[in-house]
Amino acid sequence: MKDVSSLPRAGDLRSFEGTITRVAILEANFGRAVLEMTLENREDVLDVIFEPDGHSPSLPDTSWGPVRLLYPSSESPTEGPVTGYKLSRIDALNGLDCLPASQVSKPDLVDETETWVSTCPVPVLRKFTWQVLGQSSIGVPFFQARASQDHHHAFAGGLADHSLAVARLTLQSLPDMNEREAWLCAIAGLMHDIGKIRCFDENGTIAPGFVLKHEHWTLEVLAKALSWLDRQWSDGALAIRYLLTAKDATAGYRPLLPGVMAI
């Protein structure tokens, strides 16, 4: 257990926000563990020695998603691993900064997407998008994968390039629609092929893509973020589900409204 008298005060701490990309156990005995971790974001890399609280239900790992680490301001990241004081998951993201730079080979495309989404005048839609693409398990393959095996945008980063183009064109094609609704359609356009992260990587089709089409993966990939949106704007969450699935429904089952046709 940590010696309380040796813990730094809040004013003596720095924070680092990013994604855990590596974890190794240095010591483990009698319910105590000491970890060596690497945290990354789009700008920096931080090596950390961290002892989780004994009351934590699980040890940190690379599936945690965006996290915030506090460490003593007296320690320099350039001089070796810093001593982690507190590690917590980030529930609300404000952009794509937590994506690990070493895993994103198309940083300009990430910047372009983030800049476009930031112009959205509907805060809840911006937050929804960050909840999706800000998670490395989704954002990294989204910006890496090709959009098809050999049809269109069949190159590394093609999925994000194609999706951003569709989002922009969707917004442009609905000039007479209410701004809030038009942007909802545009964000749905950005997500319309998100299921392809389970079907393609930068080299081509991967195993799950031979079993199920990307349309069958889309709502599963978005499930956690849509559940969050349900609590913030239930009609918006329902509309996104409709926009992403209506075109594939049996003829006559659902009306194809303008937003679906635009996408």
Tab-separated table of C-alpha atoms in Angstrom:
chain	number	residue	atom	x	y	z
A	1	MET	CA	0.000	0.000	0.000
A	2	LYS	CA	1.237	3.501	-0.802
A	3	ASP	CA	2.597	5.623	2.039
A	4	VAL	CA	0.039	8.439	2.378
A	5	SER	CA	2.646	10.803	3.807
A	6	SER	CA	4.687	10.518	0.610
A	7	LEU	CA	1.842	11.255	-1.830
A	8	PRO	CA	2.085	14.570	-3.708
A	9	ARG	CA	-0.412	17.351	-3.231
A	10	ALA	CA	-2.816	18.234	-6.050
A	11	GLY	CA	-0.841	21.383	-6.893
A	12	ASP	CA	2.310	19.303	-7.374
A	13	LEU	CA	0.799	17.094	-10.091
A	14	ARG	CA	0.788	17.143	-13.865
A	15	SER	CA	-1.746	15.355	-16.024
A	16	PHE	CA	-1.363	13.371	-19.230
A	17	GLU	CA	-4.290	12.292	-21.380
A	18	GLY	CA	-3.886	9.492	-23.878
A	19	THR	CA	-4.286	5.784	-24.525
A	20	ILE	CA	-2.508	2.872	-22.853
A	21	THR	CA	-0.492	1.123	-25.566
A	22	ARG	CA	1.680	-1.187	-23.429
A	23	VAL	CA	1.430	-2.788	-19.974
A	24	ALA	CA	3.891	-5.089	-18.219
A	25	ILE	CA	3.733	-6.405	-14.662
A	26	LEU	CA	6.959	-5.624	-12.788
A	27	GLU	CA	5.845	-7.018	-9.454
A	28	ALA	CA	2.802	-8.919	-8.189
A	29	ASN	CA	2.262	-10.487	-4.769
A	30	PHE	CA	-0.377	-10.616	-2.048
A	31	GLY	CA	-2.838	-8.476	-3.990
A	32	ARG	CA	-0.217	-5.832	-4.813
A	33	ALA	CA	0.927	-5.083	-8.347
A	34	VAL	CA	3.423	-2.673	-9.853
A	35	LEU	CA	3.031	-1.974	-13.561
A	36	GLU	CA	5.225	-0.499	-16.253
A	37	MET	CA	3.055	1.227	-18.852
A	38	THR	CA	3.314	3.349	-21.950
A	39	LEU	CA	0.688	6.019	-22.615
A	40	GLU	CA	0.431	7.797	-25.955
A	41	ASN	CA	-1.546	10.584	-27.543
A	42	ARG	CA	-1.206	12.327	-30.879
A	43	GLU	CA	1.702	14.455	-29.663
A	44	ASP	CA	3.616	12.641	-26.917
A	45	VAL	CA	4.613	9.346	-25.341
A	46	LEU	CA	4.836	8.811	-21.576
A	47	ASP	CA	6.482	5.859	-19.831
A	48	VAL	CA	5.054	5.225	-16.366
A	49	ILE	CA	5.626	3.111	-13.275
A	50	PHE	CA	2.245	2.711	-11.611
A	51	GLU	CA	0.881	0.894	-8.590
A	52	PRO	CA	-2.902	0.520	-8.865
A	53	ASP	CA	-5.039	1.063	-5.811
A	54	GLY	CA	-5.661	-2.202	-4.006
A	55	HIS	CA	-9.409	-1.563	-4.247
A	56	SER	CA	-9.406	-1.415	-8.067
A	57	PRO	CA	-11.573	-4.209	-9.556
A	58	SER	CA	-9.127	-4.795	-12.425
A	59	LEU	CA	-5.653	-3.835	-13.569
A	60	PRO	CA	-5.307	-1.246	-16.337
A	61	ASP	CA	-4.791	-2.677	-19.804
A	62	THR	CA	-4.754	-1.584	-23.436
A	63	SER	CA	-8.544	-2.002	-23.720
A	64	TRP	CA	-9.233	0.838	-21.293
A	65	GLY	CA	-9.561	3.495	-23.969
A	66	PRO	CA	-8.774	7.168	-23.223
A	67	VAL	CA	-7.283	7.728	-19.764
A	68	ARG	CA	-5.949	10.551	-17.624
A	69	LEU	CA	-2.802	10.005	-15.555
A	70	LEU	CA	-1.611	12.254	-12.742
A	71	TYR	CA	2.096	12.226	-11.911
A	72	PRO	CA	4.468	14.456	-9.859
A	73	SER	CA	5.372	17.697	-11.618
A	74	SER	CA	8.900	17.322	-10.272
A	75	GLU	CA	9.481	14.305	-12.530
A	76	SER	CA	10.533	14.763	-16.155
A	77	PRO	CA	9.229	12.362	-18.836
A	78	THR	CA	12.512	12.828	-20.759
A	79	GLU	CA	14.565	11.412	-17.896
A	80	GLY	CA	12.857	8.027	-17.672
A	81	PRO	CA	9.545	6.607	-16.446
A	82	VAL	CA	7.464	8.892	-14.234
A	83	THR	CA	5.662	7.702	-11.123
A	84	GLY	CA	1.946	7.415	-11.754
A	85	TYR	CA	-0.179	8.787	-8.918
A	86	LYS	CA	-3.737	8.291	-10.174
A	87	LEU	CA	-5.146	6.763	-13.362
A	88	SER	CA	-8.762	7.246	-14.468
A	89	ARG	CA	-10.779	6.652	-17.590
A	90	ILE	CA	-12.020	9.663	-19.556
A	91	ASP	CA	-15.765	9.489	-20.134
A	92	ALA	CA	-16.255	12.691	-22.147
A	93	LEU	CA	-13.852	13.453	-24.991
A	94	ASN	CA	-13.371	16.822	-26.679
A	95	GLY	CA	-11.548	15.680	-29.778
A	96	LEU	CA	-9.244	13.017	-31.141
A	97	ASP	CA	-6.115	13.952	-29.201
A	98	CYS	CA	-6.039	10.685	-27.226
A	99	LEU	CA	-5.434	8.536	-30.302
A	100	PRO	CA	-1.898	7.064	-30.136
A	101	ALA	CA	0.380	8.605	-32.750
A	102	SER	CA	2.354	5.392	-33.301
A	103	GLN	CA	-0.799	3.632	-34.489
A	104	VAL	CA	-2.111	6.369	-36.797
A	105	SER	CA	-0.289	6.499	-40.107
A	106	LYS	CA	-2.509	9.231	-41.583
A	107	PRO	CA	-2.238	12.153	-39.086
A	108	ASP	CA	-3.299	14.706	-41.706
A	109	LEU	CA	-6.544	12.799	-42.253
A	110	VAL	CA	-7.187	12.750	-38.496
A	111	ASP	CA	-6.604	16.514	-38.387
A	112	GLU	CA	-8.923	17.104	-41.350
A	113	THR	CA	-11.703	15.016	-39.818
A	114	GLU	CA	-11.349	16.650	-36.407
A	115	THR	CA	-11.411	20.137	-37.962
A	116	TRP	CA	-14.590	19.362	-39.909
A	117	VAL	CA	-16.424	17.819	-36.957
A	118	SER	CA	-15.420	20.802	-34.802
A	119	THR	CA	-17.484	23.064	-37.083
A	120	CYS	CA	-20.655	21.141	-36.172
A	121	PRO	CA	-22.934	23.602	-34.296
A	122	VAL	CA	-24.686	20.812	-32.359
A	123	PRO	CA	-22.617	20.005	-29.225
A	124	VAL	CA	-24.222	16.626	-28.575
A	125	LEU	CA	-23.360	15.439	-32.104
A	126	ARG	CA	-19.748	16.561	-31.707
A	127	LYS	CA	-19.503	14.665	-28.404
A	128	PHE	CA	-21.091	11.597	-29.981
A	129	THR	CA	-18.482	11.652	-32.755
A	130	TRP	CA	-15.615	12.000	-30.264
A	131	GLN	CA	-17.095	9.095	-28.281
A	132	VAL	CA	-16.816	6.966	-31.413
A	133	LEU	CA	-13.629	8.024	-33.186
A	134	GLY	CA	-11.753	9.046	-30.041
A	135	GLN	CA	-11.661	5.416	-28.881
A	136	SER	CA	-8.487	3.831	-30.252
A	137	SER	CA	-10.315	0.530	-30.817
A	138	ILE	CA	-12.484	2.351	-33.383
A	139	GLY	CA	-10.545	5.467	-34.377
A	140	VAL	CA	-7.272	3.706	-35.199
A	141	PRO	CA	-8.747	1.160	-37.648
A	142	PHE	CA	-11.101	3.838	-39.050
A	143	PHE	CA	-8.143	5.986	-40.090
A	144	GLN	CA	-6.038	3.000	-41.205
A	145	ALA	CA	-8.407	0.769	-43.183
A	146	ARG	CA	-9.174	0.835	-46.866
A	147	ALA	CA	-12.801	1.314	-47.903
A	148	SER	CA	-12.931	-1.744	-50.142
A	149	GLN	CA	-10.836	-4.635	-51.364
A	150	ASP	CA	-10.441	-3.386	-54.931
A	151	HIS	CA	-13.485	-1.201	-55.714
A	152	HIS	CA	-13.199	2.378	-54.395
A	153	HIS	CA	-10.760	3.995	-51.953
A	154	ALA	CA	-8.852	0.710	-51.873
A	155	PHE	CA	-5.822	2.178	-50.093
A	156	ALA	CA	-4.684	2.668	-46.500
A	157	GLY	CA	-6.798	5.462	-44.994
A	158	GLY	CA	-9.391	5.092	-47.747
A	159	LEU	CA	-12.227	4.395	-45.314
A	160	ALA	CA	-11.817	7.695	-43.463
A	161	ASP	CA	-11.172	9.605	-46.693
A	162	HIS	CA	-14.366	8.229	-48.260
A	163	SER	CA	-16.445	8.681	-45.081
A	164	LEU	CA	-15.440	12.324	-44.658
A	165	ALA	CA	-16.270	13.015	-48.313
A	166	VAL	CA	-19.728	11.450	-47.869
A	167	ALA	CA	-20.328	13.493	-44.695
A	168	ARG	CA	-19.433	16.748	-46.432
A	169	LEU	CA	-21.533	15.984	-49.500
A	170	THR	CA	-24.487	14.964	-47.322
A	171	LEU	CA	-24.405	18.319	-45.554
A	172	GLN	CA	-24.098	20.209	-48.854
A	173	SER	CA	-27.019	18.324	-50.394
A	174	LEU	CA	-29.473	19.335	-47.637
A	175	PRO	CA	-29.365	23.158	-47.799
A	176	ASP	CA	-33.068	23.582	-47.007
A	177	MET	CA	-33.146	21.235	-44.019
A	178	ASN	CA	-33.082	22.467	-40.434
A	179	GLU	CA	-29.403	22.892	-39.454
A	180	ARG	CA	-29.628	20.504	-36.524
A	181	GLU	CA	-31.226	17.779	-38.650
A	182	ALA	CA	-28.851	18.363	-41.562
A	183	TRP	CA	-25.844	17.909	-39.306
A	184	LEU	CA	-27.382	14.793	-37.809
A	185	CYS	CA	-27.549	13.371	-41.339
A	186	ALA	CA	-23.968	14.480	-42.022
A	187	ILE	CA	-22.618	12.782	-38.895
A	188	ALA	CA	-24.540	9.654	-39.847
A	189	GLY	CA	-22.850	9.974	-43.242
A	190	LEU	CA	-19.465	10.033	-41.521
A	191	MET	CA	-20.425	6.799	-39.740
A	192	HIS	CA	-22.206	5.077	-42.625
A	193	ASP	CA	-19.327	2.673	-43.335
A	194	ILE	CA	-17.956	2.383	-39.787
A	195	GLY	CA	-18.709	-1.356	-39.814
A	196	LYS	CA	-15.904	-1.750	-42.349
A	197	ILE	CA	-13.348	-1.549	-39.547
A	198	ARG	CA	-14.392	-5.164	-38.850
A	199	CYS	CA	-14.025	-6.123	-42.507
A	200	PHE	CA	-10.882	-4.397	-43.790
A	201	ASP	CA	-7.490	-3.223	-42.627
A	202	GLU	CA	-4.885	-1.288	-44.592
A	203	ASN	CA	-3.973	-4.431	-46.563
A	204	GLY	CA	-7.451	-5.618	-47.534
A	205	THR	CA	-10.214	-7.914	-46.334
A	206	ILE	CA	-9.777	-9.508	-42.902
A	207	ALA	CA	-11.448	-12.679	-41.592
A	208	PRO	CA	-14.714	-11.198	-40.194
A	209	GLY	CA	-15.254	-9.421	-43.518
A	210	PHE	CA	-15.545	-12.769	-45.290
A	211	VAL	CA	-18.306	-13.830	-42.885
A	212	LEU	CA	-20.498	-10.726	-42.550
A	213	LYS	CA	-21.014	-7.616	-44.619
A	214	HIS	CA	-20.017	-4.297	-43.093
A	215	GLU	CA	-23.651	-3.222	-42.733
A	216	HIS	CA	-24.123	-6.012	-40.197
A	217	TRP	CA	-21.291	-4.668	-38.037
A	218	THR	CA	-22.223	-0.965	-38.063
A	219	LEU	CA	-24.633	-0.745	-35.124
A	220	GLU	CA	-22.457	-3.078	-33.063
A	221	VAL	CA	-19.439	-0.812	-33.522
A	222	LEU	CA	-21.552	2.216	-32.550
A	223	ALA	CA	-23.451	0.488	-29.723
A	224	LYS	CA	-21.692	2.103	-26.765
A	225	ALA	CA	-21.788	5.617	-28.221
A	226	LEU	CA	-25.423	5.217	-29.295
A	227	SER	CA	-26.319	4.103	-25.773
A	228	TRP	CA	-24.722	7.321	-24.496
A	229	LEU	CA	-26.625	9.347	-27.116
A	230	ASP	CA	-29.868	7.651	-26.056
A	231	ARG	CA	-29.467	9.343	-22.660
A	232	GLN	CA	-28.618	12.736	-24.148
A	233	TRP	CA	-30.891	12.934	-27.195
A	234	SER	CA	-33.005	9.822	-27.673
A	235	ASP	CA	-34.627	11.062	-30.900
A	236	GLY	CA	-31.205	11.784	-32.363
A	237	ALA	CA	-29.950	8.307	-31.452
A	238	LEU	CA	-33.038	6.737	-33.036
A	239	ALA	CA	-32.592	8.881	-36.160
A	240	ILE	CA	-28.963	7.790	-36.587
A	241	ARG	CA	-29.995	4.150	-36.309
A	242	TYR	CA	-32.656	4.792	-38.961
A	243	LEU	CA	-30.288	6.679	-41.264
A	244	LEU	CA	-27.733	3.865	-41.120
A	245	THR	CA	-30.143	0.988	-41.703
A	246	ALA	CA	-33.230	2.204	-43.597
A	247	LYS	CA	-31.768	1.786	-47.077
A	248	ASP	CA	-31.056	-1.892	-46.425
A	249	ALA	CA	-34.550	-2.643	-45.142
A	250	THR	CA	-37.018	-4.698	-47.140
A	251	ALA	CA	-38.768	-2.544	-49.732
A	252	GLY	CA	-41.783	-0.813	-48.246
A	253	TYR	CA	-40.784	-1.501	-44.650
A	254	ARG	CA	-39.466	1.992	-43.932
A	255	PRO	CA	-39.743	5.278	-45.837
A	256	LEU	CA	-36.551	6.518	-47.470
A	257	LEU	CA	-36.539	10.099	-46.163
A	258	PRO	CA	-34.271	12.827	-47.656
A	259	GLY	CA	-31.456	12.245	-45.166
A	260	VAL	CA	-31.123	8.590	-46.197
A	261	MET	CA	-31.146	9.483	-49.881
A	262	ALA	CA	-28.528	12.182	-49.322
A	263	ILE	CA	-26.168	9.733	-47.644
